[in-house]
Coordinates of C-alpha atoms and ligand atoms in Angstrom, one line a residue:
M89 CA 157.5 246.7 198.1
Q90 CA 158.0 246.6 194.4
K91 CA 156.3 249.5 192.5
I92 CA 153.2 248.3 190.6
I93 CA 153.5 248.9 186.9
T94 CA 150.4 248.1 184.8
R95 CA 149.6 248.7 181.2
F96 CA 146.8 249.0 178.7
P97 CA 147.8 247.7 175.2
P98 CA 144.9 248.2 172.8
S99 CA 145.1 247.0 169.2
P100 CA 144.0 250.0 167.1
T101 CA 141.6 248.1 164.8
G102 CA 138.5 250.0 165.9
Y103 CA 137.1 252.4 168.6
L104 CA 137.6 251.8 172.3
H105 CA 134.8 249.6 173.3
V106 CA 133.1 249.0 176.7
G107 CA 135.1 245.9 177.5
G108 CA 138.4 247.5 176.6
A109 CA 137.6 250.6 178.6
R110 CA 136.9 248.4 181.6
T111 CA 140.3 246.7 181.2
A112 CA 142.0 250.1 180.9
L113 CA 140.2 251.3 184.0
F114 CA 141.1 248.3 186.2
N115 CA 144.8 248.7 185.2
W116 CA 144.7 252.5 185.7
L117 CA 142.9 252.3 189.0
Y118 CA 145.3 249.7 190.3
A119 CA 148.3 251.8 189.3
R120 CA 146.8 254.9 190.8
H121 CA 145.7 253.1 194.0
S122 CA 149.2 251.7 194.6
Q123 CA 151.0 254.9 193.5
G124 CA 152.5 252.9 190.7
E125 CA 152.7 253.5 187.0
F126 CA 150.3 253.0 184.1
I127 CA 151.7 252.6 180.6
L128 CA 149.9 252.9 177.3
R129 CA 151.0 250.8 174.4
I130 CA 149.5 250.7 171.0
E131 CA 149.7 247.1 169.6
D132 CA 149.8 248.0 165.9
T133 CA 151.9 245.1 164.5
D134 CA 148.9 244.0 162.4
I135 CA 149.6 246.7 159.9
K136 CA 146.7 245.8 157.6
R137 CA 144.1 246.2 160.3
S138 CA 145.6 249.0 162.4
T139 CA 144.5 252.6 161.5
Q140 CA 145.5 256.1 162.6
A141 CA 141.7 256.8 163.0
S142 CA 141.5 254.0 165.6
V143 CA 144.5 255.3 167.4
D144 CA 142.9 258.7 167.6
A145 CA 139.6 257.3 168.7
I146 CA 141.3 255.4 171.5
F147 CA 143.1 258.5 172.7
E148 CA 139.9 260.5 172.5
A149 CA 138.0 257.9 174.6
L150 CA 140.8 257.7 177.2
E151 CA 140.9 261.4 177.4
W152 CA 137.2 261.6 178.0
L153 CA 137.4 259.0 180.7
K154 CA 140.3 260.9 182.2
I155 CA 142.5 257.8 182.2
D156 CA 146.0 259.3 181.9
W157 CA 149.2 257.4 181.5
D158 CA 152.7 257.8 182.9
A159 CA 154.6 256.5 180.0
G160 CA 153.9 256.0 176.3
P161 CA 152.1 255.8 174.1
F162 CA 154.6 253.2 172.8
F163 CA 153.9 251.9 169.3
Q164 CA 154.9 248.4 168.6
S165 CA 155.4 249.3 165.0
Q166 CA 158.3 251.4 166.1
R167 CA 159.9 248.7 168.1
F168 CA 160.9 246.1 165.5
D169 CA 164.6 246.5 166.3
I170 CA 164.0 245.4 169.9
Y171 CA 161.9 242.4 168.8
R172 CA 164.7 241.4 166.3
E173 CA 167.2 241.5 169.1
Y174 CA 165.1 239.3 171.3
I175 CA 164.4 236.8 168.5
Q176 CA 168.2 236.5 168.1
K177 CA 168.6 236.0 171.9
L178 CA 166.1 233.1 171.8
I179 CA 167.8 231.5 168.8
D180 CA 171.3 232.0 170.4
S181 CA 170.1 230.4 173.6
G182 CA 168.6 227.4 171.8
N183 CA 165.1 228.4 172.6
A184 CA 164.0 229.2 169.0
Y185 CA 164.8 227.9 165.6
H186 CA 164.3 228.6 161.9
C187 CA 161.8 226.4 160.2
T188 CA 161.4 226.1 156.4
C189 CA 158.4 223.8 156.3
T190 CA 156.0 224.9 153.6
P191 CA 152.4 225.8 154.2
E192 CA 151.4 222.6 152.4
E193 CA 153.7 220.5 154.7
I194 CA 152.2 222.2 157.8
E195 CA 148.7 221.5 156.6
A196 CA 149.6 217.8 156.1
M197 CA 151.0 217.7 159.7
R198 CA 147.8 219.2 161.0
Q199 CA 145.7 216.7 159.1
K200 CA 147.8 213.8 160.4
A201 CA 147.4 215.0 164.0
M202 CA 143.7 215.3 163.6
A203 CA 143.4 211.9 162.0
R204 CA 145.1 210.6 165.2
G205 CA 142.6 212.4 167.3
D206 CA 145.1 215.0 168.4
K207 CA 144.9 218.8 168.1
P208 CA 146.2 220.1 164.8
R209 CA 149.8 221.0 165.5
Y210 CA 153.3 221.5 164.1
D211 CA 155.3 218.3 164.5
G212 CA 158.7 219.7 165.2
T213 CA 160.3 218.7 161.8
C214 CA 162.8 221.6 161.9
R215 CA 163.3 221.6 165.6
E216 CA 166.7 220.0 165.8
K217 CA 168.0 220.8 162.3
G218 CA 169.9 224.0 163.2
L219 CA 168.8 225.7 160.0
G220 CA 170.0 229.2 159.3
K221 CA 167.9 232.2 158.1
T222 CA 166.5 231.9 154.6
P223 CA 164.0 234.1 152.9
D224 CA 161.1 231.7 153.5
A225 CA 162.0 230.6 157.0
V226 CA 159.9 231.5 160.0
V227 CA 161.2 231.4 163.6
R228 CA 159.5 229.0 166.0
F229 CA 159.7 228.9 169.8
K230 CA 160.8 225.6 171.3
V231 CA 158.0 224.7 173.6
P232 CA 159.1 222.2 176.3
Q233 CA 157.6 218.9 175.3
R234 CA 156.9 217.7 178.8
G235 CA 155.6 219.2 182.0
T236 CA 152.9 221.6 182.9
T237 CA 152.6 225.4 182.8
V238 CA 150.5 226.8 185.5
V239 CA 148.9 230.3 185.1
E240 CA 148.6 231.6 188.7
D241 CA 145.7 233.9 188.1
V242 CA 144.8 236.4 190.9
I243 CA 141.2 236.3 189.7
K244 CA 140.6 232.8 188.5
G245 CA 143.0 230.8 190.7
N246 CA 145.5 228.4 189.2
I247 CA 145.0 227.2 185.6
A248 CA 147.2 224.3 184.5
F249 CA 148.1 223.7 180.8
Q250 CA 150.0 220.6 179.6
N251 CA 153.0 221.7 177.6
D252 CA 152.5 218.9 175.1
E253 CA 149.2 220.5 174.1
L254 CA 151.1 223.5 172.8
D255 CA 153.1 223.3 169.6
D256 CA 156.3 225.2 168.6
F257 CA 154.5 228.4 167.7
V258 CA 155.8 230.9 165.3
I259 CA 157.4 234.0 166.9
C260 CA 158.6 235.6 163.7
R261 CA 157.0 235.3 160.2
S262 CA 159.0 234.9 157.0
D263 CA 158.4 238.5 156.2
E264 CA 160.2 239.3 159.5
T265 CA 157.2 240.5 161.4
P266 CA 157.1 239.2 164.9
T267 CA 153.9 237.6 166.2
Y268 CA 151.5 238.7 169.0
N269 CA 152.4 236.5 171.9
F270 CA 156.1 237.2 171.4
V271 CA 155.9 241.0 171.1
V272 CA 153.6 241.3 174.1
V273 CA 156.2 239.4 176.3
V274 CA 159.1 241.4 175.0
D275 CA 157.2 244.7 175.6
D276 CA 156.0 243.7 179.0
I277 CA 159.6 242.6 180.0
T278 CA 161.3 245.7 178.6
M279 CA 158.6 248.0 180.1
N280 CA 159.0 246.4 183.5
I281 CA 155.3 245.5 183.6
N282 CA 154.6 243.5 186.7
T283 CA 150.8 243.4 186.8
I284 CA 148.7 242.3 183.8
I285 CA 145.0 242.6 184.1
R286 CA 143.2 241.7 180.8
G287 CA 140.2 240.0 179.4
D288 CA 139.9 236.3 179.8
D289 CA 139.8 235.9 176.1
H290 CA 143.6 236.0 176.5
V291 CA 143.9 233.1 179.0
M292 CA 144.8 230.6 176.2
N293 CA 147.8 232.9 175.3
T294 CA 149.2 233.1 178.8
P295 CA 150.9 229.7 179.0
K296 CA 152.8 230.5 175.8
Q297 CA 153.8 233.8 177.2
I298 CA 154.9 232.3 180.5
L299 CA 157.1 229.9 178.6
L300 CA 158.7 232.9 176.8
Y301 CA 159.3 234.6 180.1
H302 CA 161.1 231.5 181.3
A303 CA 163.2 231.2 178.1
L304 CA 164.2 234.9 178.4
G305 CA 165.1 234.4 182.1
S306 CA 162.6 237.1 183.3
P307 CA 160.4 237.0 186.4
L308 CA 156.7 236.5 185.7
P309 CA 154.3 239.4 186.2
T310 CA 151.1 238.9 188.2
F311 CA 148.3 237.8 185.9
G312 CA 144.6 238.5 186.3
H313 CA 142.1 237.6 183.6
V314 CA 138.8 239.4 183.9
P315 CA 135.6 237.7 182.7
M316 CA 134.0 239.2 179.6
V317 CA 131.3 241.8 179.8
L318 CA 127.9 240.2 178.7
G319 CA 124.7 241.6 177.4
K320 CA 121.4 241.2 179.3
D321 CA 120.8 237.9 177.4
K322 CA 124.1 236.6 178.8
A323 CA 125.8 236.6 175.4
R324 CA 129.1 238.4 175.0
L325 CA 128.4 242.1 174.7
S326 CA 128.2 243.1 171.1
K327 CA 126.7 245.8 168.9
R328 CA 123.3 244.3 169.0
H329 CA 123.1 245.1 172.7
G330 CA 123.6 248.8 172.0
A331 CA 126.4 251.2 171.5
M332 CA 129.8 249.6 172.0
S333 CA 132.0 252.6 171.5
V334 CA 132.9 254.5 174.7
T335 CA 132.6 257.9 173.1
A336 CA 129.0 257.1 172.1
Y337 CA 128.2 257.3 175.8
R338 CA 129.8 260.6 176.0
D339 CA 127.7 261.8 173.1
M340 CA 124.5 260.5 174.8
G341 CA 125.2 262.6 177.8
Y342 CA 126.9 260.4 180.4
L343 CA 129.5 261.9 182.7
P344 CA 132.9 260.3 182.6
D345 CA 132.9 259.8 186.4
A346 CA 129.5 258.0 186.2
F347 CA 130.7 255.9 183.3
I348 CA 133.8 254.7 185.1
N349 CA 131.7 254.1 188.2
Y350 CA 129.4 251.9 186.2
L351 CA 132.3 250.2 184.4
V352 CA 134.2 249.3 187.5
R353 CA 131.1 247.7 189.0
L354 CA 130.9 245.4 186.0
G355 CA 133.3 243.0 187.6
W356 CA 134.6 244.6 190.8
S357 CA 132.9 245.2 194.1
H358 CA 133.4 246.9 197.4
G359 CA 130.8 245.5 199.7
D360 CA 127.5 246.4 198.2
Q361 CA 128.4 250.1 197.6
E362 CA 127.2 251.3 194.1
F363 CA 128.2 255.0 194.0
F364 CA 131.8 255.9 194.0
T365 CA 133.6 259.1 193.1
R366 CA 136.8 258.9 191.1
D367 CA 138.9 259.6 194.2
E368 CA 137.1 257.1 196.2
L369 CA 137.7 254.4 193.6
I370 CA 141.4 255.2 193.5
R371 CA 141.4 254.9 197.3
V372 CA 139.6 251.6 197.6
F373 CA 140.3 249.7 194.3
D374 CA 142.2 246.5 194.7
I375 CA 142.5 243.6 192.2
K376 CA 141.7 241.2 195.1
N377 CA 138.0 242.3 194.7
I378 CA 137.7 241.7 191.0
G379 CA 135.0 239.1 190.7
R380 CA 135.0 235.8 188.9
S381 CA 131.6 236.1 187.3
A382 CA 130.9 238.1 184.2
G383 CA 129.4 241.6 184.5
V384 CA 126.1 242.2 182.6
F385 CA 125.8 245.5 180.9
D386 CA 122.5 247.2 181.7
I387 CA 121.9 250.6 180.3
E388 CA 119.2 251.4 182.9
K389 CA 121.7 250.9 185.7
L390 CA 124.1 253.1 183.9
Q391 CA 121.4 255.7 183.6
A392 CA 120.7 255.5 187.3
I393 CA 124.3 255.9 188.2
N394 CA 124.6 258.8 185.8
A395 CA 121.6 260.4 187.5
D396 CA 123.3 260.0 190.9
H397 CA 126.5 261.6 189.6
I398 CA 124.6 264.5 188.0
Q399 CA 122.8 265.0 191.3
A400 CA 126.0 264.9 193.3
A401 CA 127.9 267.3 191.1
G402 CA 128.0 271.0 191.8
P403 CA 125.9 273.1 189.3
G404 CA 129.1 274.9 188.2
D405 CA 130.8 271.5 187.4
L406 CA 128.1 270.6 185.0
V407 CA 128.3 273.8 182.8
E408 CA 131.2 272.7 180.7
P409 CA 129.9 269.1 180.1
L410 CA 126.4 270.5 179.3
K411 CA 127.7 273.1 176.7
P412 CA 127.9 270.8 173.7
F413 CA 124.4 269.5 174.3
M414 CA 123.0 273.0 174.5
K415 CA 124.9 274.0 171.4
E416 CA 123.3 271.1 169.6
L417 CA 119.9 272.7 170.5
G418 CA 121.2 276.1 169.2
I419 CA 121.9 277.6 172.6
E420 CA 125.2 279.0 173.9
I421 CA 125.5 279.0 177.7
E422 CA 128.1 280.7 179.8
A423 CA 129.0 279.9 183.4
G424 CA 127.3 282.2 185.8
D425 CA 124.5 282.6 188.3
Y426 CA 121.6 282.2 185.9
V427 CA 122.9 278.9 184.4
D428 CA 123.8 277.6 187.9
R429 CA 120.3 278.2 189.1
V430 CA 118.9 276.5 186.0
I431 CA 121.1 273.5 186.5
K432 CA 120.3 273.3 190.1
T433 CA 116.6 272.8 189.4
L434 CA 117.2 270.2 186.7
K435 CA 119.8 268.1 188.5
P436 CA 117.4 266.1 190.5
R437 CA 115.4 265.1 187.5
S438 CA 118.0 264.5 184.8
K439 CA 119.4 261.1 183.8
T440 CA 121.7 262.4 181.1
L441 CA 123.2 265.7 180.0
A442 CA 121.2 265.4 176.8
G443 CA 118.0 265.0 178.8
M444 CA 119.0 268.0 181.0
A445 CA 119.6 270.1 177.9
D446 CA 116.3 269.2 176.5
A447 CA 114.5 270.0 179.7
S448 CA 116.2 273.3 180.0
L449 CA 115.0 274.8 176.8
F450 CA 112.2 276.9 178.3
Y451 CA 114.8 278.7 180.5
F452 CA 116.6 280.0 177.4
K453 CA 114.0 280.3 174.6
N454 CA 111.0 282.6 174.7
D455 CA 108.9 281.1 172.0
I456 CA 107.4 278.3 174.1
V457 CA 105.9 275.6 172.0
Y458 CA 103.1 273.8 173.9
E459 CA 103.0 270.0 173.8
E460 CA 99.7 269.3 172.0
K461 CA 98.3 267.0 174.7
A462 CA 99.4 269.4 177.5
A463 CA 97.7 272.4 175.8
R464 CA 94.5 270.4 175.1
K465 CA 94.3 269.3 178.7
F466 CA 95.3 272.4 180.6
L467 CA 95.0 275.5 178.5
K468 CA 91.2 275.7 178.5
P469 CA 88.7 278.6 179.0
A470 CA 88.2 277.6 182.6
V471 CA 91.7 278.8 183.4
L472 CA 91.5 282.2 181.7
E473 CA 90.4 283.9 184.9
P474 CA 93.1 282.4 187.2
L475 CA 95.8 283.0 184.6
R476 CA 94.7 286.7 184.3
L477 CA 94.5 287.2 188.0
L478 CA 97.9 285.6 188.4
A479 CA 99.4 287.8 185.8
E480 CA 97.9 290.9 187.5
G481 CA 99.2 289.7 190.9
L482 CA 102.7 289.0 189.7
A483 CA 102.8 292.3 187.8
S484 CA 102.2 294.2 190.9
S485 CA 104.4 292.1 193.1
A486 CA 107.6 294.0 193.8
D487 CA 109.4 291.0 195.0
F488 CA 109.8 287.5 193.5
S489 CA 110.9 285.6 196.5
E490 CA 109.3 282.2 197.1
K491 CA 107.2 283.7 199.9
A492 CA 105.9 286.6 197.8
L493 CA 105.1 284.1 195.0
E494 CA 103.2 281.9 197.4
D495 CA 101.2 284.9 198.5
V496 CA 100.2 285.8 194.9
F497 CA 99.1 282.2 194.2
K498 CA 97.2 282.2 197.5
S499 CA 95.2 285.2 196.6
V500 CA 94.4 283.7 193.2
M501 CA 93.3 280.5 194.9
D502 CA 91.1 282.6 197.3
S503 CA 89.4 284.6 194.6
T504 CA 88.8 281.6 192.3
G505 CA 88.2 278.9 194.8
L506 CA 90.6 276.7 193.0
K507 CA 93.2 274.5 194.6
L508 CA 96.9 275.1 193.9
G509 CA 97.1 272.0 191.7
K510 CA 94.4 273.3 189.4
I511 CA 96.3 276.5 188.9
A512 CA 99.9 275.3 188.9
Q513 CA 99.5 272.8 186.0
P514 CA 98.2 275.3 183.5
V515 CA 100.8 277.8 184.6
R516 CA 103.5 275.1 184.1
V517 CA 102.3 274.5 180.6
A518 CA 102.2 278.3 180.0
L519 CA 105.7 278.7 181.2
T520 CA 107.4 275.6 179.9
G521 CA 105.1 274.1 177.3
K522 CA 105.2 270.8 179.2
T523 CA 103.4 269.1 182.0
A524 CA 106.6 268.1 183.8
S525 CA 109.2 270.5 185.0
P526 CA 111.0 271.7 188.1
G527 CA 108.9 273.4 190.8
I528 CA 106.7 276.2 189.5
F529 CA 107.9 278.8 192.1
E530 CA 111.5 278.0 191.3
I531 CA 110.9 278.5 187.6
I532 CA 109.1 281.8 188.1
A533 CA 111.9 283.1 190.3
I534 CA 114.5 282.1 187.8
I535 CA 113.0 283.3 184.5
G536 CA 111.8 286.6 186.1
K537 CA 108.9 288.8 185.9
D538 CA 109.0 290.0 182.3
R539 CA 109.2 286.6 180.8
V540 CA 106.6 285.1 183.1
L541 CA 104.1 287.9 182.2
Q542 CA 104.8 287.5 178.5
R543 CA 104.2 283.7 178.7
L544 CA 101.0 284.1 180.8
D545 CA 99.7 286.6 178.2
K546 CA 100.5 284.3 175.4
A547 CA 98.7 281.4 177.1
V548 CA 95.7 283.7 177.6
A549 CA 95.8 284.7 173.9
F550 CA 96.1 281.0 173.0
I551 CA 93.1 280.0 175.0
E552 CA 91.1 282.9 173.5
G553 CA 92.1 281.5 170.1
K554 CA 94.3 284.4 169.2
A555 CA 97.6 282.5 169.1
E556 CA 98.6 279.2 167.6
S557 CA 101.3 277.5 169.4
T558 CA 101.3 273.8 169.7
G559 CA 103.9 271.2 168.9
R560 CA 103.3 267.6 168.6
G561 CA 103.8 266.0 172.0
Ligands
LIG1 N1 146.3 244.0 172.2 C1 145.5 243.1 173.0 C2 144.1 243.3 172.8 O1 143.7 244.4 172.4 C3 145.9 243.1 174.4 C4 146.8 242.0 174.8 C5 147.1 242.0 176.3 O2 146.5 242.6 177.1 O3 148.1 241.3 176.6 O4 143.3 242.5 173.1

């Protein structure tokens, strides 16, 4: 079988957005699945709108998603010689011609066509004139005037276009810059691309591109046009639905594997399975299972998938991704047993790395700030006695195993007649400042005797009115 060669050709006119990332992912997964090749091409022929900052942003996003390429990046702006050669080929074979009609004349043709009830179009004035190159001339492609061009789309099925609906479109402007539909075809032919998966906003371009393939005598690639990603209101996904830039999701604390898992499910399915590791996706991804209906971007689902990926990751695998979020909070962490244990307790309760970092503060900072509501509700005179007894019991306990801790708590419960819940919640506030945290025994075992005793002392002092330590919460 022929080796599958796919591509991702972003235009560097902005950051990599969610829809673009999904297109890149589909092409990448298909290439990896079929042991083919994935090519990156930067479509920067629109010199005015293309920027180096956008190119860098696209690389940064792909790197974060771990979407790597086997060839490229190729820049269209460096391939003008090749395009010139192909324009000449089309002129020489009679498939393209120079046109010297002025913008005013073209406007008049369009008006005339519209007055007749036709689509605005170029009327072919220069088609048979055999004009040579002049400074104002553009080059137009000779579109067959009869017949039908069928896009055989692996996702949408066959889509037929009447050739007489298309006009002789410009392939090279008078300033000698080639146009989009033409350069894409030349690139895809010369890069041996045989599978093109892209957004269905390009469907209208495909018949023009197919005609160019025919004129250049090249076999057609397989086309698949993916429905757009929508927002929850079913409008095309845009800024008003939330962050569009892929790296914004990195900065919010999503894992790249979770993000690609979520993206792939926006338009592709494998039974009703929701959770996929990267390797599993590579193993099972096939374009046959790309769906025809538009995916709806739902941040809550993304969060849920992210939580699943955080839960499935080994604690050690989360240290590096967590570092920048900790740094943001002024804490440097290093891989090791302590951090692993901390992460292990937070994994089941974290939706994002940012949330995990936030929830981990009490493990690293000694100056616990009590949430105001938590302190008001739980750090009251009635708990002075149990807190003191607990501190005493823990101080004299040689061992901080879960069993030993249970025994200490049990003896406090026995001497005060209080249930565990009544003691655990004030202790939780004393140790973490909050009412929600990992299990109390786990926390005590991790932060260790000295810090636990310090924090219990501080809570006692706080209740006695000797210490001020509340934050708003
Ligand atoms: N540069 C085009 C875009 O960013 C992609 C065109 C294509 O996939 O053929 O939409």
